[in-house]
Amino acid sequence: LLMGVPESAAVDESVKLIKAMGKGALSGFVNGVLRAALRHKENIAPPEGMDAQSMSIRRSTPGWIVQSFISRFGPKLAEEILACPGERGALRVNTLKTSVESLAGTLGFPTTQGRFVPEVLRFDSAQGDLTSSALFADGRFALQSEASALVCRAANPKPGQRVLDACAAPGGKTAALAAIANGNANIAAWDVHPHRVELINATCERLGAGNIVAEAKDASVFDPAYAECFDVVLIDAPCSGLGVFGKPDLRLKKTEADVASLAKLQLSILSACSRYVRPGGTLVYSTCTISKTENEDVTEAFLAFAPQFYPGDLAPFFPADFDKSRLDGGRVQLIPPVDGVNGFYISRMLKR
């Protein structure tokens, strides 16, 4: 009713999808519901109200998520967030192997440089499977959103430093950190799942990112062997993913209980990994969600019992025309319809 897809195609594809899911016995039910809806389509209209229930139906988003956005941003911006696709297409130029200008000239489709990260090229139209291109295979670029790349810039690793990427798989941020340090940082990359450690190694090998040691480690459990060993610690924590609206299934599956559980895990990871930061070092906590419970509340809870850390300055990593008041406290919530990127949260902290 809302997508502009021909009616017959919508019904046919939906029936094919339910069969492909192994639920062929339900195909007649799906076909019947959709055809009944089409017969009565003149009487079907999405609710126009700006309340949580109307917006939930209109935007196919659970009511608790809608209400959390309305409470925080007001109904107008909440609807804009729910309607915004975030980043349609983005790739990070691998400066260890090529330049932005060189890659932009050889991709074969139009791109624009990112507002926040010059090494990111943005594109609007679908370009097929970019991972099958020779440029990808040669490690000239990585598929990485601009918001994700900005997290790495906020970590700001320098040549010669020891860096920890605590929740690293599949390795995109690890390789970005290596590129920012011109390949001369010593990076530890951890993931709790051994099979995902293999993804980190494969990604970094393709992109030519050296001086990286990937291990299977639980970042929520403190290992005294690494106490105060790192100049930079990046925690891109497991989260509800509510800032990446290109994955609508995440919105449909998550519950308020999930968010509360994730916040506990995030705080445990932040608490453990903060102990790896040397005095004078940098700690960056990030998520790809728009959730105060997982973002600001976690940061504030951590700082309340870790007085050796204090908010760092994020302003150097943002363009001159960015509203710097949004960076107070060394943290920022990126908002897709406002900033044109996925809804990431970034908190930069320094150790006394």
CSV table of C-alpha atoms in Angstrom, one decimal:
chain,number,residue,atom,x,y,z
A,1,LEU,CA,0.0,0.0,0.0
A,2,LEU,CA,2.9,2.4,0.7
A,3,MET,CA,5.9,1.1,-1.3
A,4,GLY,CA,4.8,1.8,-4.8
A,5,VAL,CA,5.3,-1.9,-5.8
A,6,PRO,CA,2.8,-3.3,-8.3
A,7,GLU,CA,0.1,-5.2,-6.4
A,8,SER,CA,0.5,-8.5,-8.2
A,9,ALA,CA,4.3,-8.4,-7.7
A,10,ALA,CA,3.9,-7.7,-4.0
A,11,VAL,CA,1.6,-10.7,-3.5
A,12,ASP,CA,3.6,-13.0,-5.6
A,13,GLU,CA,7.0,-12.1,-4.0
A,14,SER,CA,5.5,-12.4,-0.5
A,15,VAL,CA,4.2,-15.9,-1.3
A,16,LYS,CA,7.6,-16.9,-2.7
A,17,LEU,CA,9.4,-15.5,0.4
A,18,ILE,CA,7.2,-17.5,2.8
A,19,LYS,CA,8.0,-20.6,0.8
A,20,ALA,CA,11.7,-19.8,0.7
A,21,MET,CA,11.6,-19.6,4.5
A,22,GLY,CA,10.4,-23.2,4.7
A,23,LYS,CA,6.9,-22.1,5.7
A,24,GLY,CA,5.2,-23.3,2.5
A,25,ALA,CA,2.1,-24.5,4.4
A,26,LEU,CA,1.4,-20.8,5.2
A,27,SER,CA,1.6,-19.6,1.6
A,28,GLY,CA,-2.1,-19.8,1.1
A,29,PHE,CA,-2.7,-17.9,4.3
A,30,VAL,CA,-0.3,-15.1,3.2
A,31,ASN,CA,-1.9,-15.0,-0.3
A,32,GLY,CA,-5.4,-14.8,1.2
A,33,VAL,CA,-4.5,-12.0,3.7
A,34,LEU,CA,-2.9,-9.8,1.0
A,35,ARG,CA,-5.6,-10.3,-1.5
A,36,ALA,CA,-8.2,-9.5,1.1
A,37,ALA,CA,-6.3,-6.3,2.0
A,38,LEU,CA,-6.2,-5.3,-1.7
A,39,ARG,CA,-10.0,-5.8,-2.0
A,40,HIS,CA,-10.5,-3.4,0.9
A,41,LYS,CA,-7.6,-1.1,0.2
A,42,GLU,CA,-9.9,1.9,-0.1
A,43,ASN,CA,-10.8,1.5,3.5
A,44,ILE,CA,-7.2,1.0,4.7
A,45,ALA,CA,-5.1,4.0,5.5
A,46,PRO,CA,-2.2,4.4,7.9
A,47,PRO,CA,-3.1,6.5,11.0
A,48,GLU,CA,-2.1,10.1,10.7
A,49,GLY,CA,-1.7,11.0,14.4
A,50,MET,CA,1.6,11.9,15.9
A,51,ASP,CA,1.1,9.7,19.0
A,52,ALA,CA,3.2,6.6,19.6
A,53,GLN,CA,0.6,4.1,18.5
A,54,SER,CA,-0.2,5.8,15.2
A,55,MET,CA,3.5,6.3,14.5
A,56,SER,CA,4.2,2.7,15.4
A,57,ILE,CA,1.8,1.5,12.8
A,58,ARG,CA,2.8,4.0,10.2
A,59,ARG,CA,6.5,3.2,10.5
A,60,SER,CA,6.3,-0.5,11.3
A,61,THR,CA,8.2,0.0,14.5
A,62,PRO,CA,7.4,-1.4,18.0
A,63,GLY,CA,5.6,1.1,20.1
A,64,TRP,CA,8.2,1.2,22.9
A,65,ILE,CA,10.9,2.3,20.5
A,66,VAL,CA,8.6,5.0,19.1
A,67,GLN,CA,7.7,6.2,22.6
A,68,SER,CA,11.4,6.4,23.6
A,69,PHE,CA,12.2,8.6,20.6
A,70,ILE,CA,9.1,10.8,21.2
A,71,SER,CA,10.1,11.3,24.8
A,72,ARG,CA,13.6,12.2,23.9
A,73,PHE,CA,13.3,14.2,20.7
A,74,GLY,CA,9.6,15.1,20.4
A,75,PRO,CA,7.1,13.7,17.8
A,76,LYS,CA,8.4,15.6,14.7
A,77,LEU,CA,12.0,14.5,15.0
A,78,ALA,CA,11.0,11.1,16.2
A,79,GLU,CA,9.1,10.5,13.0
A,80,GLU,CA,11.9,11.9,10.9
A,81,ILE,CA,14.3,9.4,12.6
A,82,LEU,CA,12.0,6.5,11.9
A,83,ALA,CA,11.6,7.6,8.3
A,84,CYS,CA,15.3,8.3,7.6
A,85,PRO,CA,17.3,5.5,5.8
A,86,GLY,CA,20.5,6.7,7.3
A,87,GLU,CA,23.5,6.0,5.1
A,88,ARG,CA,22.4,4.5,1.8
A,89,GLY,CA,25.8,3.7,0.6
A,90,ALA,CA,29.3,4.3,1.9
A,91,LEU,CA,32.8,3.0,1.6
A,92,ARG,CA,36.1,3.8,3.3
A,93,VAL,CA,39.1,4.4,1.0
A,94,ASN,CA,42.0,2.3,2.3
A,95,THR,CA,44.7,4.9,2.4
A,96,LEU,CA,47.3,2.2,3.1
A,97,LYS,CA,46.9,1.2,-0.5
A,98,THR,CA,45.5,4.2,-2.5
A,99,SER,CA,44.2,7.7,-2.2
A,100,VAL,CA,40.7,9.1,-2.1
A,101,GLU,CA,41.2,10.9,-5.4
A,102,SER,CA,42.5,7.8,-7.2
A,103,LEU,CA,39.8,5.5,-6.0
A,104,ALA,CA,37.0,7.9,-6.7
A,105,GLY,CA,38.2,8.2,-10.3
A,106,THR,CA,38.3,4.4,-10.8
A,107,LEU,CA,35.1,3.2,-9.1
A,108,GLY,CA,32.9,4.0,-12.1
A,109,PHE,CA,30.0,5.6,-10.3
A,110,PRO,CA,29.5,9.0,-8.8
A,111,THR,CA,30.5,9.6,-5.1
A,112,THR,CA,30.8,12.5,-2.7
A,113,GLN,CA,33.3,12.8,0.1
A,114,GLY,CA,31.9,12.4,3.6
A,115,ARG,CA,31.2,15.4,5.7
A,116,PHE,CA,32.9,14.0,8.8
A,117,VAL,CA,35.5,11.6,7.3
A,118,PRO,CA,37.2,12.6,4.1
A,119,GLU,CA,38.3,9.1,3.5
A,120,VAL,CA,34.7,7.9,3.2
A,121,LEU,CA,33.0,8.1,-0.2
A,122,ARG,CA,29.2,8.3,-0.1
A,123,PHE,CA,26.8,7.2,-2.9
A,124,ASP,CA,23.0,7.2,-3.2
A,125,SER,CA,22.1,4.6,-5.8
A,126,ALA,CA,22.6,0.8,-5.5
A,127,GLN,CA,25.8,-0.4,-7.0
A,128,GLY,CA,25.3,-4.1,-6.9
A,129,ASP,CA,27.7,-6.4,-5.0
A,130,LEU,CA,30.8,-4.2,-4.4
A,131,THR,CA,32.6,-7.1,-2.6
A,132,SER,CA,32.9,-8.9,-6.0
A,133,SER,CA,34.9,-6.0,-7.6
A,134,ALA,CA,38.6,-6.3,-8.2
A,135,LEU,CA,39.2,-3.1,-6.3
A,136,PHE,CA,37.6,-4.6,-3.2
A,137,ALA,CA,39.6,-7.9,-3.6
A,138,ASP,CA,42.8,-5.8,-3.9
A,139,GLY,CA,42.0,-4.1,-0.6
A,140,ARG,CA,41.5,-0.6,-2.0
A,141,PHE,CA,38.4,0.0,0.0
A,142,ALA,CA,36.3,-1.4,2.9
A,143,LEU,CA,32.5,-1.2,3.1
A,144,GLN,CA,32.2,0.9,6.2
A,145,SER,CA,29.7,3.6,7.1
A,146,GLU,CA,30.8,7.2,7.7
A,147,ALA,CA,29.6,7.1,11.3
A,148,SER,CA,31.6,4.0,12.0
A,149,ALA,CA,34.7,5.5,10.5
A,150,LEU,CA,34.2,8.6,12.6
A,151,VAL,CA,34.4,6.5,15.7
A,152,CYS,CA,37.9,5.5,14.7
A,153,ARG,CA,38.9,9.1,14.0
A,154,ALA,CA,37.7,9.9,17.6
A,155,ALA,CA,40.0,7.2,18.9
A,156,ASN,CA,42.9,9.0,17.0
A,157,PRO,CA,45.6,6.4,17.3
A,158,LYS,CA,49.2,7.6,16.6
A,159,PRO,CA,52.2,5.8,15.1
A,160,GLY,CA,54.0,3.8,17.7
A,161,GLN,CA,51.1,3.6,20.1
A,162,ARG,CA,49.6,0.4,21.5
A,163,VAL,CA,45.9,0.2,20.6
A,164,LEU,CA,43.1,-2.2,21.7
A,165,ASP,CA,40.0,-2.8,19.6
A,166,ALA,CA,38.0,-4.6,22.2
A,167,CYS,CA,35.0,-5.8,20.2
A,168,ALA,CA,36.6,-6.0,16.8
A,169,ALA,CA,34.9,-8.5,14.5
A,170,PRO,CA,34.7,-8.4,11.5
A,171,GLY,CA,37.7,-6.1,11.6
A,172,GLY,CA,36.6,-3.0,9.7
A,173,LYS,CA,37.4,-0.6,12.6
A,174,THR,CA,40.6,-2.5,13.3
A,175,ALA,CA,41.8,-1.8,9.8
A,176,ALA,CA,40.6,1.8,9.9
A,177,LEU,CA,42.6,2.4,13.1
A,178,ALA,CA,45.7,0.9,11.4
A,179,ALA,CA,45.2,3.3,8.4
A,180,ILE,CA,44.8,6.4,10.7
A,181,ALA,CA,48.2,5.5,12.3
A,182,ASN,CA,49.7,5.0,8.8
A,183,GLY,CA,50.1,1.3,9.6
A,184,ASN,CA,52.6,1.9,12.4
A,185,ALA,CA,50.4,1.3,15.5
A,186,ASN,CA,50.5,-2.0,17.4
A,187,ILE,CA,46.9,-3.2,17.5
A,188,ALA,CA,45.3,-5.9,19.6
A,189,ALA,CA,41.9,-7.0,18.2
A,190,TRP,CA,39.6,-9.1,20.3
A,191,ASP,CA,36.3,-10.9,19.8
A,192,VAL,CA,34.6,-13.3,22.1
A,193,HIS,CA,33.8,-15.8,19.3
A,194,PRO,CA,36.8,-17.7,17.8
A,195,HIS,CA,35.3,-18.0,14.3
A,196,ARG,CA,34.9,-14.2,14.2
A,197,VAL,CA,38.6,-13.8,15.0
A,198,GLU,CA,39.2,-15.4,11.6
A,199,LEU,CA,37.1,-12.6,10.0
A,200,ILE,CA,39.3,-10.0,11.6
A,201,ASN,CA,42.4,-11.6,10.2
A,202,ALA,CA,40.9,-12.0,6.8
A,203,THR,CA,39.8,-8.3,6.7
A,204,CYS,CA,43.1,-7.0,7.9
A,205,GLU,CA,45.0,-9.2,5.5
A,206,ARG,CA,43.0,-8.0,2.5
A,207,LEU,CA,43.4,-4.3,3.5
A,208,GLY,CA,47.1,-4.7,4.1
A,209,ALA,CA,46.8,-3.7,7.8
A,210,GLY,CA,49.8,-5.0,9.6
A,211,ASN,CA,51.0,-5.0,13.3
A,212,ILE,CA,47.7,-6.6,14.3
A,213,VAL,CA,47.3,-9.5,16.7
A,214,ALA,CA,43.7,-10.9,16.8
A,215,GLU,CA,42.6,-13.1,19.7
A,216,ALA,CA,39.5,-14.7,21.0
A,217,LYS,CA,38.9,-12.9,24.3
A,218,ASP,CA,35.9,-11.9,26.4
A,219,ALA,CA,36.1,-8.1,26.7
A,220,SER,CA,33.8,-8.1,29.7
A,221,VAL,CA,36.3,-10.1,31.9
A,222,PHE,CA,39.3,-8.2,33.1
A,223,ASP,CA,42.7,-9.8,32.3
A,224,PRO,CA,45.4,-8.4,34.6
A,225,ALA,CA,48.1,-9.2,32.1
A,226,TYR,CA,47.0,-6.2,30.0
A,227,ALA,CA,46.6,-3.7,32.9
A,228,GLU,CA,47.5,-0.2,31.7
A,229,CYS,CA,49.1,-1.6,28.6
A,230,PHE,CA,47.3,0.5,25.9
A,231,ASP,CA,47.5,4.1,24.8
A,232,VAL,CA,44.1,3.9,23.1
A,233,VAL,CA,41.2,1.5,23.9
A,234,LEU,CA,38.2,1.5,21.5
A,235,ILE,CA,35.0,-0.3,22.7
A,236,ASP,CA,32.4,-0.5,19.9
A,237,ALA,CA,30.0,-2.3,22.1
A,238,PRO,CA,27.3,-4.9,21.2
A,239,CYS,CA,24.1,-2.9,21.2
A,240,SER,CA,20.4,-2.9,20.0
A,241,GLY,CA,21.4,-1.4,16.6
A,242,LEU,CA,18.5,1.1,16.7
A,243,GLY,CA,20.6,3.7,14.8
A,244,VAL,CA,21.0,1.5,11.7
A,245,PHE,CA,17.6,1.6,10.0
A,246,GLY,CA,18.9,-0.3,7.0
A,247,LYS,CA,18.3,-3.4,9.2
A,248,PRO,CA,14.6,-3.2,10.1
A,249,ASP,CA,14.5,-6.7,11.5
A,250,LEU,CA,16.6,-5.4,14.4
A,251,ARG,CA,13.8,-3.0,15.4
A,252,LEU,CA,11.2,-5.7,15.2
A,253,LYS,CA,13.1,-8.2,17.3
A,254,LYS,CA,14.4,-6.1,20.2
A,255,THR,CA,12.6,-5.6,23.4
A,256,GLU,CA,13.0,-3.3,26.4
A,257,ALA,CA,14.3,-6.2,28.4
A,258,ASP,CA,17.0,-6.7,25.7
A,259,VAL,CA,18.1,-3.1,26.0
A,260,ALA,CA,18.4,-3.4,29.8
A,261,SER,CA,20.4,-6.6,29.4
A,262,LEU,CA,22.7,-5.0,26.8
A,263,ALA,CA,23.3,-2.0,29.0
A,264,LYS,CA,24.6,-4.3,31.8
A,265,LEU,CA,26.9,-6.0,29.3
A,266,GLN,CA,28.1,-2.7,27.9
A,267,LEU,CA,28.9,-1.4,31.4
A,268,SER,CA,30.8,-4.6,32.3
A,269,ILE,CA,32.9,-4.3,29.1
A,270,LEU,CA,33.6,-0.6,29.6
A,271,SER,CA,34.6,-1.3,33.3
A,272,ALA,CA,36.9,-4.1,32.4
A,273,CYS,CA,38.5,-2.5,29.3
A,274,SER,CA,39.0,0.9,31.0
A,275,ARG,CA,41.6,-0.8,33.2
A,276,TYR,CA,43.7,-1.5,30.1
A,277,VAL,CA,44.2,2.3,29.5
A,278,ARG,CA,47.5,3.7,30.6
A,279,PRO,CA,47.6,7.0,32.5
A,280,GLY,CA,47.2,9.8,30.0
A,281,GLY,CA,45.6,7.4,27.5
A,282,THR,CA,42.3,7.6,25.5
A,283,LEU,CA,39.1,5.5,26.0
A,284,VAL,CA,36.4,5.6,23.3
A,285,TYR,CA,33.0,4.0,23.9
A,286,SER,CA,30.6,3.8,21.0
A,287,THR,CA,27.4,2.1,19.8
A,288,CYS,CA,25.3,2.1,16.7
A,289,THR,CA,22.1,2.8,18.5
A,290,ILE,CA,19.9,5.7,19.5
A,291,SER,CA,19.2,4.6,23.1
A,292,LYS,CA,19.8,6.7,26.2
A,293,THR,CA,19.9,3.6,28.3
A,294,GLU,CA,22.7,2.1,26.3
A,295,ASN,CA,24.6,5.3,25.6
A,296,GLU,CA,24.5,8.3,27.9
A,297,ASP,CA,23.3,6.3,30.9
A,298,VAL,CA,26.2,3.8,30.5
A,299,THR,CA,28.8,6.5,30.1
A,300,GLU,CA,27.5,8.4,33.2
A,301,ALA,CA,27.3,5.2,35.3
A,302,PHE,CA,30.9,4.4,34.3
A,303,LEU,CA,32.3,7.9,35.1
A,304,ALA,CA,30.5,7.9,38.4
A,305,PHE,CA,32.7,5.1,39.7
A,306,ALA,CA,35.8,5.7,37.6
A,307,PRO,CA,37.0,9.2,38.7
A,308,GLN,CA,40.4,8.7,37.0
A,309,PHE,CA,38.6,9.2,33.7
A,310,TYR,CA,37.2,12.5,32.4
A,311,PRO,CA,35.4,13.7,29.2
A,312,GLY,CA,37.7,14.3,26.3
A,313,ASP,CA,37.3,16.9,23.5
A,314,LEU,CA,35.5,15.7,20.4
A,315,ALA,CA,35.5,19.1,18.6
A,316,PRO,CA,38.7,18.5,16.6
A,317,PHE,CA,37.0,15.5,14.9
A,318,PHE,CA,34.0,17.4,13.7
A,319,PRO,CA,33.6,20.0,10.9
A,320,ALA,CA,33.5,23.7,11.7
A,321,ASP,CA,29.8,24.0,10.9
A,322,PHE,CA,28.8,21.3,13.4
A,323,ASP,CA,26.9,22.5,16.5
A,324,LYS,CA,29.7,22.1,19.1
A,325,SER,CA,27.2,22.4,21.9
A,326,ARG,CA,26.1,18.8,21.0
A,327,LEU,CA,29.6,17.7,22.0
A,328,ASP,CA,29.4,18.7,25.6
A,329,GLY,CA,30.7,16.1,28.0
A,330,GLY,CA,32.9,14.5,25.3
A,331,ARG,CA,30.0,12.7,23.8
A,332,VAL,CA,27.6,13.0,20.9
A,333,GLN,CA,24.5,11.2,19.6
A,334,LEU,CA,24.4,11.3,15.9
A,335,ILE,CA,20.9,11.6,14.4
A,336,PRO,CA,20.3,10.3,10.9
A,337,PRO,CA,17.9,13.0,9.6
A,338,VAL,CA,20.0,15.8,11.2
A,339,ASP,CA,23.5,14.6,10.5
A,340,GLY,CA,23.0,12.4,7.3
A,341,VAL,CA,24.8,9.4,8.9
A,342,ASN,CA,23.7,6.4,10.8
A,343,GLY,CA,22.7,6.9,14.4
A,344,PHE,CA,25.9,6.2,16.3
A,345,TYR,CA,26.9,7.3,19.8
A,346,ILE,CA,30.5,8.3,20.6
A,347,SER,CA,31.9,9.0,24.0
A,348,ARG,CA,35.6,10.0,24.2
A,349,MET,CA,37.3,9.9,27.7
A,350,LEU,CA,40.8,10.5,28.9
A,351,LYS,CA,42.6,9.0,31.8
A,352,ARG,CA,44.3,11.3,34.3
